[in-house]
Amino acid sequence: MKIVVQLILMIPILCLHAQQIKTTQDVGAWMGATLKYDLTKDLDLSLSQDIRFQESLSELDKYISEIGLSYKINKEFRIGGELRYYINQKRDETQSQNWRYNLDFKYRTKLIKHLKFRYRLRHQTAYENLFTAQPNKGESKSAIRNRVGLFYKLKNHHELYFTTEIFRTILYYRKPYFSELRFVVGDEIETKYGQFDLSFGYERELNSLYPLHFMFTRVYYTFKL
Amino acid sequence: MSKIVYIFLSLFLVVSCTKKTVILDGEPTPGFSLPLILNLNGKDCFYDDDLNLLKYPISNNELQNFQALVKFQNEAEVLFNKQISLQNNHVNSFGDLEYHKPYDLQVKLLDKTLNLKFIFTNLTLARVVTYDDIKNDPKSLAKLTVNYANYPIPSYNKYIGIEIRGKSSVFNDKKSYGFAPLQTKALKDVSSSSFFNFETNHKWALDALFTDKSKVRNKVCFELWSSLSSVSIESEFLELFVNNKSLGLYRLSEIYTDENLNLSNNSSMHEGIDNSTFTKFLELPANMPSGKFWADWEQVYPDPSEKDSWDDFYELSRLITTASNAEFNQKIFDQLDINNTIDYYLFMSLCDGYDNLGKNWFFLKKDQTQKFKILLWDLDATWGRTSQGYTRSYNKTNENNLFSRLLELNTNDFRNKVKNRWELLRSNQFSEATIKALFESNLNQLANYNAEELENTKWNSNFNIQAEKQYINSWISNRLIFLDNYFSNL
């Protein structure tokens, strides 16, 4: 982590917030930790904290706290839901305090030896500035997300993966549209201290005249009680 | 493993860093506003991405030594006319201005310099900001801003639900639109608004004027008709922008609604939506009417999803179409307002409204004590042009079964009444000088708006005001000679 901080400090801060100035390329970093607890044999509870940076890692993007439940239906199917509170620092320099819930349907299957296929369908709805005195409080933004991924198990507790995900955003004042495409390549590493997920991602805005190309590193740590 | 992480992190930062670009044609915000480029006296200048120019409406008396409170992006530097460096959030002097002259405007932002043209116009500007493509149905949510030029009216800035209007015209490149003002962002939350000096209404039209070679036929017709009838349509020209694109010249027009017609629960209004044997009263549809449509007739009011109101109109249709001559003669003017019927017939004869005797006409009955009156609509195909814009001879007469029977049977001395009314109108509203003056004033207005260049640049059209004025004037002269002769021999 020390090197990350050093790199952040090296980058000059560029802080422009005119609407006429559109960020079309950016680098960010997502870091988080999750605590998992088995409530029953098939039901997990998770608590997580997540911090994300944007603008070449020079600015806070989001600070996230999340609680979630996941239920294993059988070996292949799982359903779950999360409730998230997050502070969102937008690119126009405004900030919002949002609440979001996710509903997940997950499927996983073994394709060949060591190679697994995973699919996640997520419905999410975020409420902007809910419980605040902001004029636009409670405006909702929903999305349907479809993610598919291939996971390859290596020796030494490593599992390499590649996922791709498309976002379809639903706003009440606009017809639903595909808003984002995300690719992530990473490694899930099991250690005696828990699981580390190190990955690199690329996001591209869709349906935009000047789409944002966003690259990010992700470092997540999960500890199971 | 940690080394790999560091290498990847370093690689990320080497190959990619934050890049920003300066854009003028930005996307709408959730509040349906567009990126601020230049705001004068609280009004945004509208940007046309195709021609890379900004436009601002200004009144005649502001042209000399124009001063305005200027706002632009905090980080920007803006140079007007190569010499005036504009001060943000201050009142700036622009000097003496000319309409439609393309002034240079330079915007410096980040390390970029953007050069664009800046035009002051005497034409009212309207901008629709929307995320979605505007479709035929359903309506799209948008925000409409109207900045007036020579009207002392504050700018309009409200949410609207907007859709494409028309039937065959939906296939034209330039679309006409219909919109309903909204109280909030909810499409069902319709409210009333007023534009220019018109009465408030909850439905409005933006006429694309695409096929009309003069662009003024509808406006002139309604202005002329308003001298004969209390029920007409008011409209005014403007330039329409959708997001960062100008769509050229439009006509913002009233639409017949329960609000501007003062309709009640006992009112009914039906429209002919196609030229057919049914709407020309040559044939009575086999089925009894119910719901929204009856052959090529549409129940416009009351809302057919709430109430069927076909009985009186069915009876009128039956009377015109299938009743015996005796019954027709006896009852037709119990149902139809005779003065309005004569005026409608004469008006359509005058302007050669061949496309308004089956479709593009409304039958309005305000309540049970009143008779049906005919209302005008969509008069593109008049004054010597077809609905496709082709020329049409001045010596054609147009009838449908209603007018044919009235003339043939001379119901209630119809022919004499028509003749007398024609003679009266010819020395007043239908005088050659009056009609030509109406065209002259509207076409001159368009010339002053620089509408020729606007339309021809935007739509690669061949809009020629002078040529069309000559054609119309010549057609009117010939038409009046022809009709004087026709009615004198009636």
XYZ file of C-alpha atoms in Angstrom:
715
model
C 0.000 0.000 0.000
C 2.892 2.339 0.704
C 3.846 2.544 -2.942
C 0.261 3.407 -3.892
C 0.298 6.358 -1.510
C 3.651 7.474 -2.887
C 2.353 7.322 -6.427
C -0.750 9.305 -5.497
C 1.355 12.053 -4.007
C 3.453 12.252 -7.163
C 0.504 13.087 -9.373
C -0.296 16.772 -9.778
C -3.818 17.647 -8.785
C -5.939 18.850 -11.623
C -9.197 20.163 -10.352
C -11.523 21.511 -13.011
C -15.220 21.393 -12.694
C -16.770 23.110 -15.632
C -19.431 21.153 -17.416
C -17.747 22.041 -20.669
C -14.722 20.053 -19.591
C -15.386 16.356 -19.919
C -13.051 13.724 -18.532
C -12.575 11.232 -21.316
C -9.809 9.146 -19.801
C -9.004 8.445 -16.197
C -7.241 6.104 -13.825
C -8.575 5.070 -10.464
C -8.110 2.649 -7.624
C -10.657 0.686 -5.608
C -9.741 -0.762 -2.254
C -11.918 -2.585 0.223
C -12.300 -5.126 2.967
C -15.150 -7.528 3.672
C -15.977 -9.482 6.772
C -18.052 -12.605 6.134
C -19.964 -14.684 8.617
C -21.941 -17.875 8.057
C -25.303 -17.390 9.697
C -26.359 -20.877 8.697
C -24.914 -23.500 6.401
C -26.349 -21.730 3.338
C -26.751 -18.159 4.501
C -23.873 -15.652 4.659
C -23.784 -12.202 6.180
C -21.203 -9.754 4.924
C -20.053 -6.326 6.039
C -17.732 -4.327 3.858
C -15.941 -1.001 3.539
C -14.750 0.251 0.191
C -12.896 3.353 -0.885
C -12.452 4.412 -4.498
C -10.306 7.065 -6.107
C -10.549 8.845 -9.447
C -8.778 11.647 -11.335
C -5.506 9.712 -11.560
C -6.039 8.582 -7.978
C -5.918 12.173 -6.796
C -9.540 12.516 -5.738
C -11.999 10.508 -3.731
C -14.615 8.919 -5.951
C -16.749 6.935 -3.514
C -16.671 5.871 0.093
C -18.881 2.825 0.587
C -20.289 0.907 3.536
C -22.316 -2.169 2.730
C -24.177 -4.952 4.445
C -25.276 -8.030 2.543
C -26.923 -11.418 2.724
C -26.302 -14.296 0.379
C -28.271 -17.521 0.243
C -27.005 -20.660 -1.437
C -29.892 -22.431 -3.145
C -27.757 -25.313 -4.345
C -24.317 -25.927 -5.742
C -25.026 -23.783 -8.809
C -27.503 -21.116 -7.808
C -27.306 -18.364 -5.255
C -29.403 -15.300 -4.487
C -28.455 -12.296 -2.450
C -29.014 -8.711 -1.588
C -27.024 -5.792 -0.240
C -27.761 -2.441 1.261
C -25.162 0.198 0.609
C -24.555 3.693 1.925
C -22.038 5.705 -0.024
C -20.641 9.155 -0.434
C -20.292 9.957 -4.100
C -17.894 12.631 -5.244
C -19.092 13.422 -8.751
C -16.899 14.609 -11.575
C -18.679 17.963 -11.620
C -17.320 18.441 -8.080
C -20.673 18.054 -6.389
C -21.142 15.453 -3.701
C -24.077 13.283 -2.796
C -24.908 10.874 0.010
C -26.714 7.936 -1.468
C -28.370 4.718 -0.467
C -28.492 1.744 -2.765
C -29.865 -1.745 -2.678
C -28.816 -4.636 -4.888
C -30.672 -7.832 -5.658
C -28.501 -10.566 -7.116
C -29.084 -13.831 -8.870
C -25.943 -15.893 -9.340
C -25.138 -18.982 -11.298
C -21.915 -20.929 -11.462
C -20.929 -24.114 -13.211
C -17.805 -26.066 -13.925
C -16.959 -26.107 -17.631
C -13.888 -28.311 -17.586
C -11.364 -29.196 -14.968
C -10.191 -26.010 -13.170
C -12.369 -23.779 -15.376
C -15.592 -22.335 -14.049
C -18.230 -20.125 -15.602
C -20.033 -17.594 -13.442
C -22.988 -15.378 -14.231
C -24.502 -12.628 -12.122
C -27.718 -10.735 -12.786
C -28.007 -7.690 -10.591
C -30.799 -5.181 -10.147
C -29.717 -2.106 -8.265
C -31.512 1.063 -7.286
C -29.736 4.048 -5.801
C -31.469 6.946 -4.068
C -29.545 10.167 -4.273
C -29.250 12.316 -1.166
C -31.931 10.358 0.630
C -32.389 11.615 4.206
C -30.667 14.898 3.344
C -32.018 18.373 2.762
C -30.803 18.478 -0.848
C -33.384 19.693 -3.392
C -33.061 16.551 -5.516
C -33.266 14.205 -2.532
C -34.558 10.728 -3.146
C -34.205 10.775 -6.935
C -33.669 7.187 -7.912
C -31.399 5.606 -10.480
C -31.702 1.936 -11.288
C -29.639 -0.407 -13.358
C -29.789 -3.946 -14.582
C -26.336 -5.487 -14.758
C -25.374 -8.674 -16.526
C -21.950 -10.097 -15.731
C -20.312 -13.204 -17.079
C -16.905 -14.515 -16.104
C -14.451 -17.332 -16.542
C -12.458 -18.451 -13.505
C -9.393 -20.647 -13.826
C -7.961 -22.355 -10.785
C -4.190 -22.353 -10.542
C -2.005 -24.076 -8.027
C -0.908 -22.242 -4.922
C -4.395 -20.954 -4.093
C -4.626 -18.673 -7.091
C -7.721 -18.371 -9.214
C -7.364 -16.186 -12.290
C -10.477 -14.677 -13.744
C -11.842 -12.510 -16.513
C -15.274 -10.919 -16.295
C -17.282 -8.631 -18.494
C -20.355 -6.727 -17.450
C -22.866 -4.501 -19.199
C -24.986 -1.929 -17.384
C -28.438 -0.895 -18.522
C -29.446 2.236 -16.670
C -33.047 3.062 -15.882
C -33.940 6.627 -15.003
C -37.497 7.783 -14.640
C -36.883 10.770 -16.861
C -35.166 8.881 -19.656
C -35.706 5.753 -21.685
C -33.558 2.811 -20.477
C -30.158 2.721 -22.126
C -26.905 0.771 -22.044
C -24.634 3.011 -20.069
C -21.450 1.154 -19.293
C -19.283 -1.774 -20.250
C -16.760 -3.173 -17.756
C -13.960 -5.692 -18.155
C -11.970 -7.011 -15.222
C -9.041 -9.375 -15.140
C -7.782 -10.511 -11.767
C -6.556 -13.055 -9.328
C -8.298 -14.351 -6.231
C -5.671 -15.471 -3.781
C -6.534 -17.635 -0.815
C -4.218 -17.193 2.162
C -4.389 -18.270 5.752
C -5.302 -14.637 6.575
C -8.237 -14.571 4.165
C -8.808 -13.959 0.488
C -7.144 -11.219 -1.554
C -8.654 -10.166 -4.829
C -6.233 -8.219 -7.018
C -7.508 -7.091 -10.340
C -7.391 -4.544 -13.134
C -10.428 -3.136 -14.769
C -11.454 -1.101 -17.745
C -14.772 0.709 -18.042
C -16.198 2.498 -21.023
C -19.238 4.732 -21.053
C -21.794 3.826 -23.693
C -24.250 6.072 -25.488
C -22.124 9.130 -24.929
C -20.660 11.502 -27.509
C -17.514 11.781 -25.428
C -17.271 8.477 -23.568
C -15.123 8.126 -20.487
C -12.471 5.413 -20.619
C -11.689 4.500 -17.038
C -8.951 2.114 -15.949
C -8.659 1.019 -12.370
C -6.893 -1.327 -10.030
C -8.854 -3.215 -7.417
C -7.510 -4.592 -4.171
C -10.069 -6.342 -1.998
C -9.586 -8.344 1.127
C -12.169 -10.768 2.486
C -11.976 -12.398 5.860
C -14.338 -15.163 6.842
C -15.209 -15.509 10.509
C 3.140 -11.729 -6.004
C 3.413 -8.242 -4.489
C 5.992 -7.340 -7.134
C 3.476 -8.116 -9.833
C 0.988 -5.795 -8.171
C 3.491 -2.939 -8.057
C 4.468 -3.494 -11.680
C 0.854 -3.408 -12.782
C 0.161 -0.317 -10.735
C 3.123 1.493 -12.217
C 2.184 0.365 -15.697
C -1.311 1.722 -15.227
C -0.082 5.135 -14.319
C 2.456 5.238 -17.129
C 0.124 4.226 -19.943
C -2.888 6.092 -18.769
C -3.624 9.276 -16.920
C -6.525 11.667 -16.712
C -7.402 13.348 -19.966
C -9.971 16.086 -20.286
C -11.506 17.535 -23.362
C -13.322 20.803 -23.906
C -16.722 20.277 -25.442
C -19.399 22.658 -26.604
C -21.997 20.055 -27.514
C -22.201 18.484 -24.086
C -24.878 16.125 -22.867
C -27.797 17.210 -20.709
C -27.531 17.150 -16.952
C -30.223 15.413 -14.867
C -31.766 18.885 -14.563
C -32.009 18.966 -18.379
C -29.619 21.833 -18.840
C -26.720 21.943 -21.288
C -23.166 23.069 -20.613
C -22.936 26.792 -20.193
C -21.121 28.429 -23.079
C -22.389 31.982 -22.893
C -25.299 33.507 -21.018
C -26.412 37.074 -21.603
C -28.835 38.789 -19.252
C -29.908 35.451 -17.812
C -30.565 33.851 -21.198
C -28.399 31.060 -22.581
C -27.038 31.507 -26.074
C -28.000 28.399 -28.045
C -25.267 26.435 -29.754
C -25.570 24.820 -33.162
C -22.989 22.098 -33.490
C -23.475 21.681 -37.260
C -22.556 25.261 -38.054
C -20.425 25.859 -34.955
C -22.289 28.984 -34.005
C -24.045 30.546 -31.056
C -27.308 32.431 -31.369
C -28.934 34.981 -29.146
C -32.294 36.734 -29.682
C -32.273 40.466 -29.229
C -34.884 43.171 -29.689
C -34.579 46.050 -32.179
C -34.077 48.632 -29.487
C -31.186 46.713 -27.927
C -29.070 46.690 -31.078
C -27.367 49.991 -30.394
C -24.677 49.879 -27.738
C -25.854 46.519 -26.454
C -24.926 45.857 -22.859
C -25.471 42.601 -21.043
C -24.617 40.766 -17.877
C -22.286 38.061 -19.156
C -21.765 34.615 -17.682
C -19.532 31.810 -18.876
C -17.443 29.041 -17.343
C -15.208 30.308 -14.559
C -12.056 28.894 -16.103
C -12.747 30.276 -19.582
C -11.599 33.400 -21.374
C -14.001 34.741 -23.976
C -13.122 37.211 -26.725
C -15.966 38.807 -28.722
C -15.450 40.241 -32.202
C -11.655 39.792 -31.930
C -11.304 42.784 -29.620
C -13.683 42.712 -26.669
C -12.475 40.514 -23.854
C -15.656 39.672 -21.949
C -15.604 39.886 -18.158
C -17.378 37.040 -16.459
C -20.276 37.958 -14.127
C -20.040 41.591 -15.183
C -22.065 43.865 -17.429
C -20.173 44.065 -20.728
C -20.644 46.388 -23.656
C -20.850 44.745 -27.073
C -21.079 47.987 -29.054
C -23.510 48.498 -31.922
C -24.774 45.237 -33.347
C -26.331 44.013 -36.571
C -28.841 41.238 -36.941
C -27.586 38.023 -38.554
C -23.996 39.210 -38.854
C -21.631 36.391 -37.859
C -19.363 37.854 -35.179
C -16.217 36.026 -34.114
C -16.229 34.484 -30.675
C -13.169 32.882 -29.168
C -13.377 30.682 -26.066
C -10.152 29.661 -24.333
C -10.418 26.823 -21.876
C -7.707 24.521 -20.543
C -5.065 24.736 -23.250
C -7.606 24.832 -26.049
C -8.918 27.715 -28.118
C -12.324 27.274 -29.681
C -13.384 29.617 -32.450
C -17.031 29.964 -33.251
C -19.465 32.405 -34.783
C -21.933 34.417 -32.756
C -25.161 35.670 -34.311
C -27.701 38.087 -32.874
C -31.129 37.359 -34.270
C -34.550 39.000 -34.294
C -36.164 35.547 -34.436
C -37.386 33.980 -31.214
C -35.314 30.944 -30.263
C -36.612 27.776 -28.634
C -34.481 24.913 -27.369
C -35.633 21.443 -26.428
C -33.208 19.605 -24.174
C -33.809 15.880 -24.063
C -31.904 12.681 -23.416
C -34.062 10.598 -25.680
C -34.771 10.592 -29.373
C -38.110 12.244 -29.953
C -40.438 9.566 -31.274
C -43.933 9.447 -32.717
C -45.293 7.855 -29.573
C -44.920 7.900 -26.600
C -43.824 11.355 -25.553
C -40.255 11.960 -24.428
C -39.459 14.064 -21.407
C -37.617 17.265 -22.245
C -37.088 20.804 -21.082
C -38.186 23.656 -23.309
C -36.596 27.073 -23.165
C -38.022 29.899 -25.247
C -36.071 33.140 -25.464
C -38.071 35.866 -27.158
C -36.559 38.481 -29.427
C -39.025 41.283 -29.959
C -41.628 40.328 -27.374
C -41.419 41.841 -23.903
C -42.063 38.428 -22.377
C -39.823 36.641 -19.859
C -38.107 33.501 -21.086
C -40.014 30.252 -20.798
C -38.250 27.363 -19.086
C -40.299 24.279 -18.238
C -40.435 20.536 -18.634
C -42.492 19.240 -21.533
C -43.564 15.912 -22.982
C -42.765 15.989 -26.688
C -43.499 13.683 -29.626
C -43.477 13.749 -33.420
C -46.725 14.991 -34.968
C -48.347 14.277 -38.264
C -49.175 11.353 -40.493
C -47.402 11.363 -43.865
C -45.139 14.187 -42.657
C -43.486 11.863 -40.114
C -41.437 10.511 -43.030
C -40.015 13.950 -43.862
C -36.459 14.678 -42.758
C -37.668 17.679 -40.833
C -40.283 16.603 -38.319
C -43.154 18.478 -36.768
C -43.614 18.077 -33.042
C -46.415 18.249 -30.536
C -45.782 18.941 -26.901
C -47.541 19.309 -23.582
C -46.131 21.548 -20.831
C -45.547 19.730 -17.547
C -45.662 20.824 -13.954
C -42.889 18.413 -12.934
C -40.700 15.785 -14.574
C -43.671 13.395 -14.680
C -45.171 13.044 -18.174
C -48.675 12.704 -16.779
C -48.382 15.959 -14.843
C -49.638 18.144 -17.715
C -50.127 21.841 -17.066
C -51.027 24.869 -19.139
C -48.647 27.442 -20.513
C -48.731 30.422 -22.772
C -46.303 31.417 -25.524
C -45.947 34.772 -27.223
C -49.231 36.535 -26.422
C -51.427 33.511 -27.006
C -53.961 32.145 -24.569
C -52.819 29.420 -22.207
C -53.196 25.875 -23.431
C -52.028 22.397 -22.467
C -51.101 21.222 -25.969
C -48.968 22.965 -28.570
C -47.516 22.212 -31.972
C -44.190 22.969 -33.591
C -44.851 22.948 -37.319
C -41.781 22.048 -39.403
C -43.049 23.990 -42.463
C -41.232 21.413 -44.564
C -43.384 21.065 -47.674
C -44.805 24.585 -47.762
C -42.663 26.521 -50.246
C -43.703 29.805 -48.658
C -43.663 28.659 -44.974
C -46.555 31.052 -44.361
C -49.606 29.304 -45.856
C -50.959 27.999 -42.554
C -50.313 31.219 -40.702
C -51.895 33.377 -43.414
C -54.927 31.083 -43.638
C -55.579 31.201 -39.920
C -55.078 34.954 -39.816
C -57.547 35.387 -42.664
C -60.003 32.910 -41.139
C -59.841 34.750 -37.797
C -61.459 37.709 -39.550
C -64.446 35.454 -40.353
C -64.677 33.282 -37.272
C -64.050 33.545 -33.553
C -62.412 30.111 -33.620
C -58.998 30.173 -35.228
C -55.394 29.327 -34.506
C -52.651 31.705 -33.485
C -49.063 30.954 -34.355
C -45.654 32.559 -34.547
C -42.306 31.744 -36.125
C -39.225 30.712 -34.206
C -35.976 28.812 -34.670
C -35.962 25.453 -32.941
C -32.937 23.793 -31.383
C -32.917 20.233 -30.079
C -30.011 19.940 -27.679
C -27.036 21.368 -29.577
C -28.533 21.343 -33.053
C -30.648 23.916 -34.806
C -33.509 22.406 -36.792
C -34.259 25.649 -38.567
C -37.472 27.597 -38.907
C -40.610 26.363 -37.118
C -44.059 27.729 -36.410
C -45.202 27.452 -32.811
C -48.910 26.966 -33.077
C -51.985 26.588 -30.948
C -53.859 23.282 -31.085
C -57.613 22.901 -30.640
C -58.217 21.663 -27.100
C -61.021 21.730 -24.586
C -59.116 24.563 -22.899
C -58.886 27.067 -25.748
C -62.275 26.095 -27.189
C -63.971 26.271 -23.772
C -65.498 22.845 -24.158
C -67.784 21.264 -21.606
C -68.982 17.756 -20.791
C -71.661 18.164 -23.448
C -69.241 19.152 -26.219
C -68.055 16.907 -28.982
C -65.467 17.290 -31.715
C -64.666 14.963 -34.597
C -61.924 15.145 -37.179
C -61.573 13.715 -40.654
C -58.202 12.014 -40.703
C -58.049 10.872 -44.315
C -59.540 11.777 -47.670
C -61.973 8.956 -48.202
C -65.523 8.295 -49.306
C -66.479 8.321 -45.609
C -64.985 11.694 -44.738
C -66.260 13.212 -47.976
C -69.728 11.996 -46.970
C -70.116 9.801 -50.021
C -70.527 6.643 -47.997
C -71.727 5.888 -44.484
C -69.494 3.396 -42.661
C -71.242 0.042 -42.305
C -70.615 -0.285 -38.586
C -72.030 1.955 -35.901
C -69.453 4.316 -34.387
C -67.806 3.627 -31.062
C -64.401 4.214 -29.517
C -61.785 6.535 -30.963
C -62.198 5.855 -34.670
C -65.141 5.385 -36.996
C -63.825 4.633 -40.464
C -61.695 7.725 -41.190
C -63.321 9.863 -38.539
C -61.747 10.368 -35.137
C -63.438 11.443 -31.939
C -61.118 14.158 -30.662
C -63.312 15.321 -27.799
C -64.334 14.050 -25.324
C -61.531 11.603 -24.696
C -62.931 8.393 -26.232
C -61.381 6.316 -23.473
C -63.680 8.121 -21.064
C -66.815 8.695 -23.119
C -68.244 7.799 -26.507
C -69.830 10.821 -28.135
C -70.774 9.779 -31.625
C -74.574 10.037 -31.655
C -74.922 13.589 -32.966
C -72.078 13.218 -35.423
C -73.457 9.929 -36.680
C -76.786 11.608 -37.288
C -75.066 14.444 -39.191
C -73.116 11.954 -41.307
C -76.216 9.912 -42.037
C -78.120 13.016 -43.021
C -75.458 14.172 -45.473
C -74.658 10.742 -46.825
C -77.844 8.723 -47.081
C -80.843 10.883 -46.237
C -83.377 11.640 -48.949
C -83.225 15.052 -50.609
C -86.329 16.119 -48.734
C -84.933 15.081 -45.373
C -81.568 16.630 -46.161
C -83.179 19.942 -47.121
C -85.361 19.923 -44.079
C -82.822 19.021 -41.431
C -79.281 19.866 -42.519
C -79.236 23.396 -41.117
C -80.785 22.207 -37.886
C -77.501 20.371 -37.477
C -74.970 22.603 -39.201
C -74.365 26.295 -38.623
C -75.261 27.777 -41.999
C -73.064 30.881 -41.802
C -70.037 28.871 -40.762
C -70.725 26.320 -43.504
C -70.907 29.039 -46.168
C -67.752 30.726 -44.902
C -65.888 27.422 -44.793
C -66.965 26.608 -48.335
C -65.959 30.042 -49.609
C -62.687 30.020 -47.742
C -61.726 26.640 -49.141
C -62.762 27.797 -52.589
C -60.634 30.907 -52.218
C -57.441 29.156 -51.142
C -58.167 25.971 -53.130
C -58.171 23.836 -49.987
C -58.684 20.563 -51.815
C -57.053 18.716 -48.925
C -59.511 20.135 -46.390
C -62.773 18.664 -47.606
C -62.260 15.135 -46.309
C -59.404 15.360 -43.857
C -57.936 18.325 -42.002
C -61.300 19.553 -40.807
C -63.064 19.345 -37.459
C -66.764 19.266 -36.651
C -67.334 20.946 -33.307
C -70.569 20.945 -31.341
C -70.158 22.924 -28.159
C -73.337 21.692 -26.510
C -76.774 20.292 -27.305
C -78.260 23.740 -27.911
C -75.684 24.583 -30.565
C -75.128 23.375 -34.109
C -71.999 21.826 -35.586
C -69.352 24.263 -36.748
C -66.464 23.407 -39.028
C -62.928 24.258 -37.925
C -59.877 24.611 -40.174
C -56.698 22.603 -39.819
C -53.459 21.957 -41.677
C -53.545 24.254 -44.673
C -50.237 23.460 -46.368
C -51.953 22.382 -49.563
C -53.496 25.737 -50.455
C -52.857 28.861 -52.527
C -51.646 27.015 -55.601
C -49.560 24.258 -54.060
C -50.270 20.584 -53.419
C -49.464 18.812 -50.168
C -46.136 17.770 -51.753
C -45.383 21.361 -52.715
C -46.100 21.021 -56.427
C -47.884 23.789 -58.296
C -51.631 23.477 -58.765
C -53.781 25.298 -61.241
C -55.933 28.244 -60.110
C -58.975 27.037 -62.039
C -60.023 24.004 -60.030
C -63.140 23.706 -57.902
C -63.363 21.346 -54.966
C -66.392 19.767 -53.459
C -67.495 16.936 -51.304
C -70.935 15.440 -50.892
C -71.933 18.015 -48.279
C -71.265 21.014 -50.500
C -72.368 19.207 -53.673
C -75.768 18.462 -52.206
C -76.158 21.944 -50.751
C -75.405 23.490 -54.135
C -77.351 20.995 -56.181
C -80.446 21.052 -53.985
C -80.015 24.762 -53.251
C -80.948 23.990 -49.677
C -82.267 27.020 -47.870
C -81.305 29.172 -50.889
C -77.709 28.095 -50.395
C -76.482 29.204 -53.809
C -77.735 32.768 -53.400
C -76.389 32.990 -49.908
C -72.994 31.798 -51.120
C -73.059 34.266 -53.977
C -74.022 37.204 -51.779
C -71.490 36.328 -49.118
C -68.772 36.001 -51.753
C -69.553 39.454 -53.087
C -69.488 40.933 -49.602
C -66.212 39.256 -48.677
C -64.605 40.208 -51.967
C -64.882 43.863 -51.057
C -63.555 43.203 -47.548
C -61.533 40.254 -46.212
C -61.254 38.541 -49.597
C -60.156 41.607 -51.537
C -57.052 41.052 -53.618
C -55.196 43.785 -51.760
C -56.062 42.367 -48.322
C -54.980 38.837 -49.160
C -51.791 39.905 -50.879
C -50.972 42.240 -47.981
C -51.279 39.325 -45.548
C -48.812 37.262 -47.569
C -46.579 40.279 -48.039
C -46.354 41.007 -44.340
C -45.676 37.385 -43.349
C -43.135 36.794 -46.103
C -41.377 40.066 -45.301
C -41.249 38.959 -41.693
C -39.476 35.764 -42.769
C -37.091 37.732 -44.951
C -36.232 39.924 -41.956
C -35.609 36.782 -39.924
C -33.072 35.676 -42.550
C -35.230 32.557 -42.829
C -34.119 31.780 -46.378
C -30.501 31.280 -45.378
C -31.507 29.488 -42.198
C -33.661 26.917 -43.991
C -31.485 26.474 -47.041
C -28.345 25.995 -44.956
C -29.942 23.582 -42.515
C -32.043 21.540 -44.920
C -30.375 22.054 -48.269
C -33.735 23.282 -49.523
C -34.605 25.791 -52.170
C -36.612 28.277 -50.133
C -36.915 31.430 -52.208
C -39.166 34.048 -50.657
C -39.211 36.389 -53.619
C -40.000 33.677 -56.160
C -42.786 32.205 -54.003
C -44.229 35.655 -53.343
C -44.444 36.270 -57.088
C -46.007 32.871 -57.675
C -48.612 33.333 -54.942
C -49.506 36.857 -56.045
C -49.976 35.753 -59.607
C -51.984 32.706 -58.496
C -54.231 34.858 -56.261
C -54.974 37.297 -59.086
C -55.916 34.475 -61.422
C -57.845 32.628 -58.759
C -59.970 35.630 -57.890
C -60.874 36.238 -61.544
C -61.759 32.561 -61.881
C -63.856 32.495 -58.693
C -65.618 35.792 -59.398
C -66.733 34.289 -62.645
C -67.610 30.962 -61.034
C -69.744 32.437 -58.251
C -71.451 34.985 -60.480
C -72.687 32.087 -62.597
C -73.765 29.996 -59.645
